[in-house]
């Protein structure tokens, strides 16, 4: 009876939104078909993170970019073909890295149980496990059962991945398109507590904010002066800066502290302060335990966006190409 009700609800949601988010994802989906998969993913991920502390930010961002284009279906992992330019080639994804780590994990999983575990699930698990390495315990639950998509288009990545230049209205609409709330927007932005940003994505705030050679007045002036010592001009496309100064390799709630000091690196960070509800949430998330708890919930919701389940899609043999 319960299954029939859930199916009915899913059909109604699908009719309205075109997708039933996460309807078939569940805890330990591979319990009988590949029982050791989560241990394998964690082991290989932790091996890589132990030698590359920048990896958690890279895999978390990759998972985010995957879920915002066609849902969490591993489409971001596909290479371009003679007939199609893949998501990897889109401007927002040119700075993604860590694909070799996903391939390494996939190889280890395939040796254990070939053709069973999707690349989409591997990416979702690896993102969680990479961030969790710092704490030596899982920081959020990852439901599994995703299947891999067959299509990857650079044009869709450009149209769906939120831009660092977005204002609040644009961010809110972008997240609403994925059935994610303003609360999710603020919480998931907390992922900027780790990682780096390229000068080209924020230098307009330093040198030419409104096209008149001016500086963004919403940016902390002393912080702006510091950033100018790193990013020498609007033409700098190679220099990178820590997104969370002094704490960019540590997953914590410090991002919200710097936001309140008007030191958010991107326009999209600063935009969160322009909305009353978002600003209230920022003030709540300064408390680290609150951030961890809410991040876990929002990651679960994001990880269920437009997933392929059941017989949809496929289980790729190689994460970078569709099975032939």
Coordinates of C-alpha atoms in Angstrom, one line a residue:
X1 CA 0.0 0.0 0.0
X2 CA 2.8 2.4 1.0
X3 CA 4.6 1.6 -2.3
X4 CA 1.5 2.3 -4.3
X5 CA 1.0 5.7 -2.6
X6 CA 4.6 6.7 -3.2
X7 CA 4.3 5.7 -6.9
X8 CA 1.1 7.8 -7.2
X9 CA 2.8 10.8 -5.6
X10 CA 5.7 10.3 -8.0
X11 CA 3.5 10.2 -11.0
X12 CA 1.7 13.4 -9.9
X13 CA 5.1 15.2 -9.3
X14 CA 6.4 14.0 -12.6
X15 CA 3.3 15.3 -14.4
X16 CA 3.9 18.7 -12.8
X17 CA 7.7 19.1 -12.7
X18 CA 8.8 16.6 -15.3
X19 CA 10.8 14.6 -12.7
X20 CA 10.2 12.8 -9.4
X21 CA 13.3 13.8 -7.4
X22 CA 15.1 11.0 -5.7
X23 CA 12.0 8.8 -5.6
X24 CA 14.0 5.6 -6.1
X25 CA 17.2 6.5 -4.2
X26 CA 17.8 4.7 -1.0
X27 CA 20.3 3.9 1.7
X28 CA 22.7 1.1 0.8
X29 CA 21.2 0.5 -2.7
X30 CA 24.1 -1.8 -3.5
X31 CA 23.8 -3.8 -0.3
X32 CA 23.2 -7.1 -2.2
X33 CA 24.8 -6.4 -5.6
X34 CA 28.0 -4.7 -4.5
X35 CA 28.1 -4.6 -0.7
X36 CA 31.7 -3.2 -0.4
X37 CA 31.3 -0.3 -2.8
X38 CA 31.1 2.5 -0.2
X39 CA 34.2 1.2 1.5
X40 CA 36.0 1.0 -1.8
X41 CA 35.0 4.6 -2.7
X42 CA 36.0 5.9 0.6
X43 CA 39.3 4.1 0.6
X44 CA 40.4 5.3 -2.8
X45 CA 39.1 8.8 -2.2
X46 CA 40.9 9.1 1.1
X47 CA 44.1 7.9 -0.5
X48 CA 44.0 10.7 -3.0
X49 CA 42.9 13.4 -0.5
X50 CA 45.8 12.4 1.8
X51 CA 48.2 13.6 -0.9
X52 CA 46.1 16.4 -2.3
X53 CA 44.3 18.5 0.3
X54 CA 42.7 20.6 -2.5
X55 CA 40.7 17.6 -3.8
X56 CA 37.6 18.0 -1.5
X57 CA 36.8 21.4 -3.0
X58 CA 37.3 20.0 -6.5
X59 CA 35.1 17.0 -6.1
X60 CA 32.4 18.9 -4.2
X61 CA 32.3 21.4 -7.1
X62 CA 32.2 18.7 -9.7
X63 CA 29.2 17.0 -8.0
X64 CA 27.4 20.4 -7.8
X65 CA 28.0 21.1 -11.5
X66 CA 26.8 17.6 -12.3
X67 CA 23.6 18.0 -10.5
X68 CA 22.7 21.4 -11.9
X69 CA 22.8 20.1 -15.5
X70 CA 20.4 17.3 -16.3
X71 CA 20.4 16.3 -12.7
X72 CA 22.9 14.1 -10.8
X73 CA 23.5 11.7 -13.8
X74 CA 27.3 11.8 -14.2
X75 CA 26.9 13.8 -17.4
X76 CA 29.7 16.2 -16.3
X77 CA 32.1 13.3 -16.5
X78 CA 31.6 12.6 -20.2
X79 CA 34.2 13.6 -22.8
X80 CA 33.3 15.4 -26.0
X81 CA 32.8 13.3 -29.1
X82 CA 33.1 14.1 -32.9
X83 CA 29.4 14.9 -32.9
X84 CA 28.9 16.6 -29.5
X85 CA 30.7 19.1 -27.3
X86 CA 30.3 17.9 -23.7
X87 CA 29.7 19.8 -20.5
X88 CA 33.5 19.6 -19.6
X89 CA 34.1 22.0 -22.5
X90 CA 31.7 24.7 -21.2
X91 CA 33.3 27.8 -19.7
X92 CA 32.1 27.1 -16.1
X93 CA 33.7 23.7 -16.2
X94 CA 37.0 24.4 -17.8
X95 CA 38.6 24.8 -14.3
X96 CA 37.1 21.5 -13.0
X97 CA 39.6 18.8 -12.1
X98 CA 39.7 15.5 -10.3
X99 CA 38.3 13.4 -13.2
X100 CA 41.3 11.1 -12.9
X101 CA 40.3 10.4 -9.3
X102 CA 36.8 9.4 -10.3
X103 CA 38.3 7.1 -13.0
X104 CA 40.5 5.6 -10.4
X105 CA 37.6 4.9 -8.1
X106 CA 35.5 3.5 -11.0
X107 CA 38.3 1.1 -11.9
X108 CA 38.5 -0.2 -8.3
X109 CA 34.8 -0.6 -8.1
X110 CA 34.6 -2.4 -11.5
X111 CA 37.2 -4.9 -10.3
X112 CA 34.9 -5.7 -7.4
X113 CA 31.6 -5.8 -9.2
X114 CA 31.5 -5.0 -12.9
X115 CA 28.6 -3.1 -14.5
X116 CA 26.8 -2.5 -11.2
X117 CA 27.6 0.9 -9.8
X118 CA 26.9 4.1 -11.7
X119 CA 29.5 6.9 -12.1
X120 CA 26.8 9.3 -10.8
X121 CA 26.7 7.4 -7.5
X122 CA 30.5 7.2 -7.4
X123 CA 30.8 11.0 -7.8
X124 CA 28.1 11.7 -5.1
X125 CA 29.9 9.3 -2.7
X126 CA 33.4 10.6 -3.6
X127 CA 32.3 14.3 -3.0
X128 CA 31.0 13.3 0.4
X129 CA 34.0 11.2 1.3
X130 CA 36.6 13.8 0.2
X131 CA 35.1 16.4 2.5
X132 CA 34.7 13.9 5.3
X133 CA 38.4 13.0 5.3
X134 CA 39.1 16.0 7.5
X135 CA 36.7 14.6 10.1
X136 CA 37.3 10.8 9.7
X137 CA 33.6 10.3 9.6
X138 CA 30.8 10.8 7.0
X139 CA 29.5 14.4 7.1
X140 CA 26.3 13.6 5.3
X141 CA 24.3 10.6 4.1
X142 CA 24.4 9.7 0.4
X143 CA 21.4 7.8 -0.9
X144 CA 22.3 5.7 -3.9
X145 CA 20.6 4.2 -6.9
X146 CA 21.4 6.8 -9.6
X147 CA 22.0 5.8 -13.1
X148 CA 24.2 7.4 -15.7
X149 CA 23.0 9.8 -18.4
X150 CA 23.6 9.4 -22.1
X151 CA 23.8 13.1 -23.0
X152 CA 26.3 15.8 -22.2
X153 CA 26.1 19.3 -23.8
X154 CA 28.3 22.3 -23.2
X155 CA 25.4 24.6 -24.0
X156 CA 23.3 23.1 -21.2
X157 CA 26.1 23.6 -18.7
X158 CA 26.3 27.3 -19.6
X159 CA 22.6 27.7 -19.3
X160 CA 22.1 25.9 -16.0
X161 CA 25.2 26.3 -13.7
X162 CA 24.8 29.4 -11.5
X163 CA 27.2 32.1 -12.5
X164 CA 29.6 33.9 -10.0
X165 CA 28.2 37.1 -11.5
X166 CA 24.6 36.4 -10.6
X167 CA 22.5 38.7 -8.4
X168 CA 20.2 37.3 -5.8
X169 CA 17.1 37.2 -8.1
X170 CA 19.0 35.2 -10.6
X171 CA 20.4 32.8 -8.0
X172 CA 17.0 32.3 -6.4
X173 CA 15.5 31.4 -9.8
X174 CA 18.4 29.1 -10.7
X175 CA 17.9 27.1 -7.6
X176 CA 14.1 27.2 -7.9
X177 CA 14.5 25.6 -11.3
X178 CA 15.9 22.6 -9.5
X179 CA 13.2 22.6 -6.7
X180 CA 15.8 24.0 -4.3
X181 CA 15.0 26.8 -1.9
X182 CA 16.6 30.0 -0.7
X183 CA 17.7 28.1 2.4
X184 CA 19.4 25.5 0.2
X185 CA 21.0 28.3 -1.8
X186 CA 22.6 29.9 1.3
X187 CA 23.6 26.5 2.8
X188 CA 25.1 25.1 -0.4
X189 CA 27.0 28.4 -1.0
X190 CA 28.8 27.4 2.2
X191 CA 30.8 25.0 0.0
X192 CA 32.9 28.1 -0.8
X193 CA 34.5 27.6 2.6
X194 CA 37.0 25.4 0.7
X195 CA 38.7 25.9 -2.6
X196 CA 40.0 28.8 -4.8
X197 CA 38.6 31.3 -7.2
X198 CA 40.1 32.6 -10.5
X199 CA 40.7 36.3 -10.7
X200 CA 38.7 36.5 -13.9
X201 CA 35.5 35.6 -12.0
X202 CA 35.7 38.6 -9.6
X203 CA 38.3 41.1 -10.9
X204 CA 35.4 43.3 -12.3
X205 CA 34.5 44.0 -8.7
X206 CA 38.0 45.4 -8.2
X207 CA 38.5 47.4 -11.4
X208 CA 35.4 47.9 -13.5
X209 CA 32.2 47.1 -11.5
X210 CA 29.8 49.3 -13.5
X211 CA 31.9 49.9 -16.5
X212 CA 33.4 53.1 -15.2
X213 CA 36.6 51.8 -13.8
X214 CA 35.1 51.6 -10.3
X215 CA 35.2 49.2 -7.4
X216 CA 32.2 47.3 -6.1
X217 CA 31.0 49.3 -3.0
X218 CA 29.6 46.2 -1.4
X219 CA 33.1 44.7 -1.1
X220 CA 35.1 45.3 2.0
X221 CA 37.5 48.1 0.9
X222 CA 40.6 46.7 2.8
X223 CA 39.9 43.3 1.4
X224 CA 39.6 44.8 -2.1
X225 CA 43.0 46.4 -1.7
X226 CA 44.5 43.0 -0.7
X227 CA 42.8 41.3 -3.7
X228 CA 44.3 43.9 -6.0
X229 CA 47.8 42.7 -4.9
X230 CA 46.9 39.3 -6.2
X231 CA 44.9 40.1 -9.3
X232 CA 46.9 42.9 -11.0
X233 CA 44.4 43.6 -13.8
X234 CA 41.1 42.7 -15.5
X235 CA 43.2 40.6 -17.9
X236 CA 44.5 38.2 -15.3
X237 CA 43.0 34.8 -16.2
X238 CA 45.5 32.5 -14.4
X239 CA 45.9 33.7 -10.8
X240 CA 43.8 32.1 -8.1
X241 CA 42.8 33.3 -4.7
X242 CA 41.5 31.5 -1.6
X243 CA 37.7 31.7 -1.4
X244 CA 37.8 31.5 2.4
X245 CA 41.1 33.4 3.4
X246 CA 43.2 31.4 5.8
X247 CA 40.8 28.5 5.9
X248 CA 40.4 27.4 2.3
X249 CA 41.4 23.8 2.9
X250 CA 39.3 23.4 6.1
X251 CA 35.6 22.6 5.8
X252 CA 33.9 24.8 8.4
X253 CA 31.4 27.7 8.9
X254 CA 34.0 30.4 8.5
X255 CA 32.6 31.3 5.0
X256 CA 29.6 32.9 6.7
X257 CA 31.8 35.0 9.0
X258 CA 33.6 36.5 6.0
X259 CA 30.3 37.1 4.2
X260 CA 29.1 39.2 7.2
X261 CA 32.4 41.2 6.9
X262 CA 31.6 41.8 3.2
X263 CA 34.5 39.7 2.1
X264 CA 32.6 37.3 -0.1
X265 CA 34.8 36.8 -3.2
X266 CA 32.2 36.6 -5.9
X267 CA 29.2 38.8 -6.7
X268 CA 27.1 35.7 -6.1
X269 CA 28.5 35.5 -2.5
X270 CA 27.8 39.2 -1.8
X271 CA 24.3 38.9 -3.3
X272 CA 23.3 36.7 -0.4
X273 CA 23.4 39.7 1.9
X274 CA 20.9 41.6 -0.2
X275 CA 18.0 39.4 0.8
X276 CA 16.5 39.5 4.3
X277 CA 15.8 35.7 4.5
X278 CA 19.2 34.8 3.1
X279 CA 21.0 37.2 5.5
X280 CA 19.1 35.7 8.5
X281 CA 20.2 32.2 7.4
X282 CA 23.8 33.4 7.1
X283 CA 23.7 34.6 10.7
X284 CA 22.3 31.2 11.8
X285 CA 25.0 29.3 9.9
X286 CA 27.9 31.0 11.5
X287 CA 27.4 28.4 14.2
X288 CA 29.4 25.5 12.9
X289 CA 27.1 22.7 14.2
X290 CA 24.1 24.4 12.6
X291 CA 26.0 24.6 9.3
X292 CA 27.1 21.0 9.3
X293 CA 23.5 19.9 10.1
X294 CA 21.9 22.0 7.4
X295 CA 24.6 21.3 4.8
X296 CA 23.9 17.5 5.2
X297 CA 20.2 18.1 4.6
X298 CA 20.7 20.4 1.5
X299 CA 23.3 18.0 0.0
X300 CA 20.7 15.2 0.3
X301 CA 18.2 17.4 -1.6
X302 CA 20.7 18.5 -4.2
X303 CA 21.9 14.9 -4.7
X304 CA 18.3 13.9 -5.6
X305 CA 17.8 16.5 -8.3
X306 CA 16.4 15.0 -11.6
X307 CA 18.1 11.6 -11.0
X308 CA 17.8 8.8 -13.4
X309 CA 16.7 5.5 -11.7
X310 CA 15.3 2.1 -12.5
X311 CA 15.9 1.3 -16.1
X312 CA 16.6 4.9 -17.3
X313 CA 20.0 5.7 -18.6
X314 CA 22.7 3.1 -18.1
X315 CA 25.6 2.0 -15.9
X316 CA 28.7 3.2 -17.7
X317 CA 31.7 0.9 -17.9
X318 CA 34.0 4.0 -18.2
X319 CA 32.8 7.3 -16.6
X320 CA 34.1 9.4 -19.5
X321 CA 32.2 7.7 -22.3
X322 CA 28.7 6.2 -23.0
X323 CA 28.6 2.4 -23.4
X324 CA 28.4 1.4 -27.1

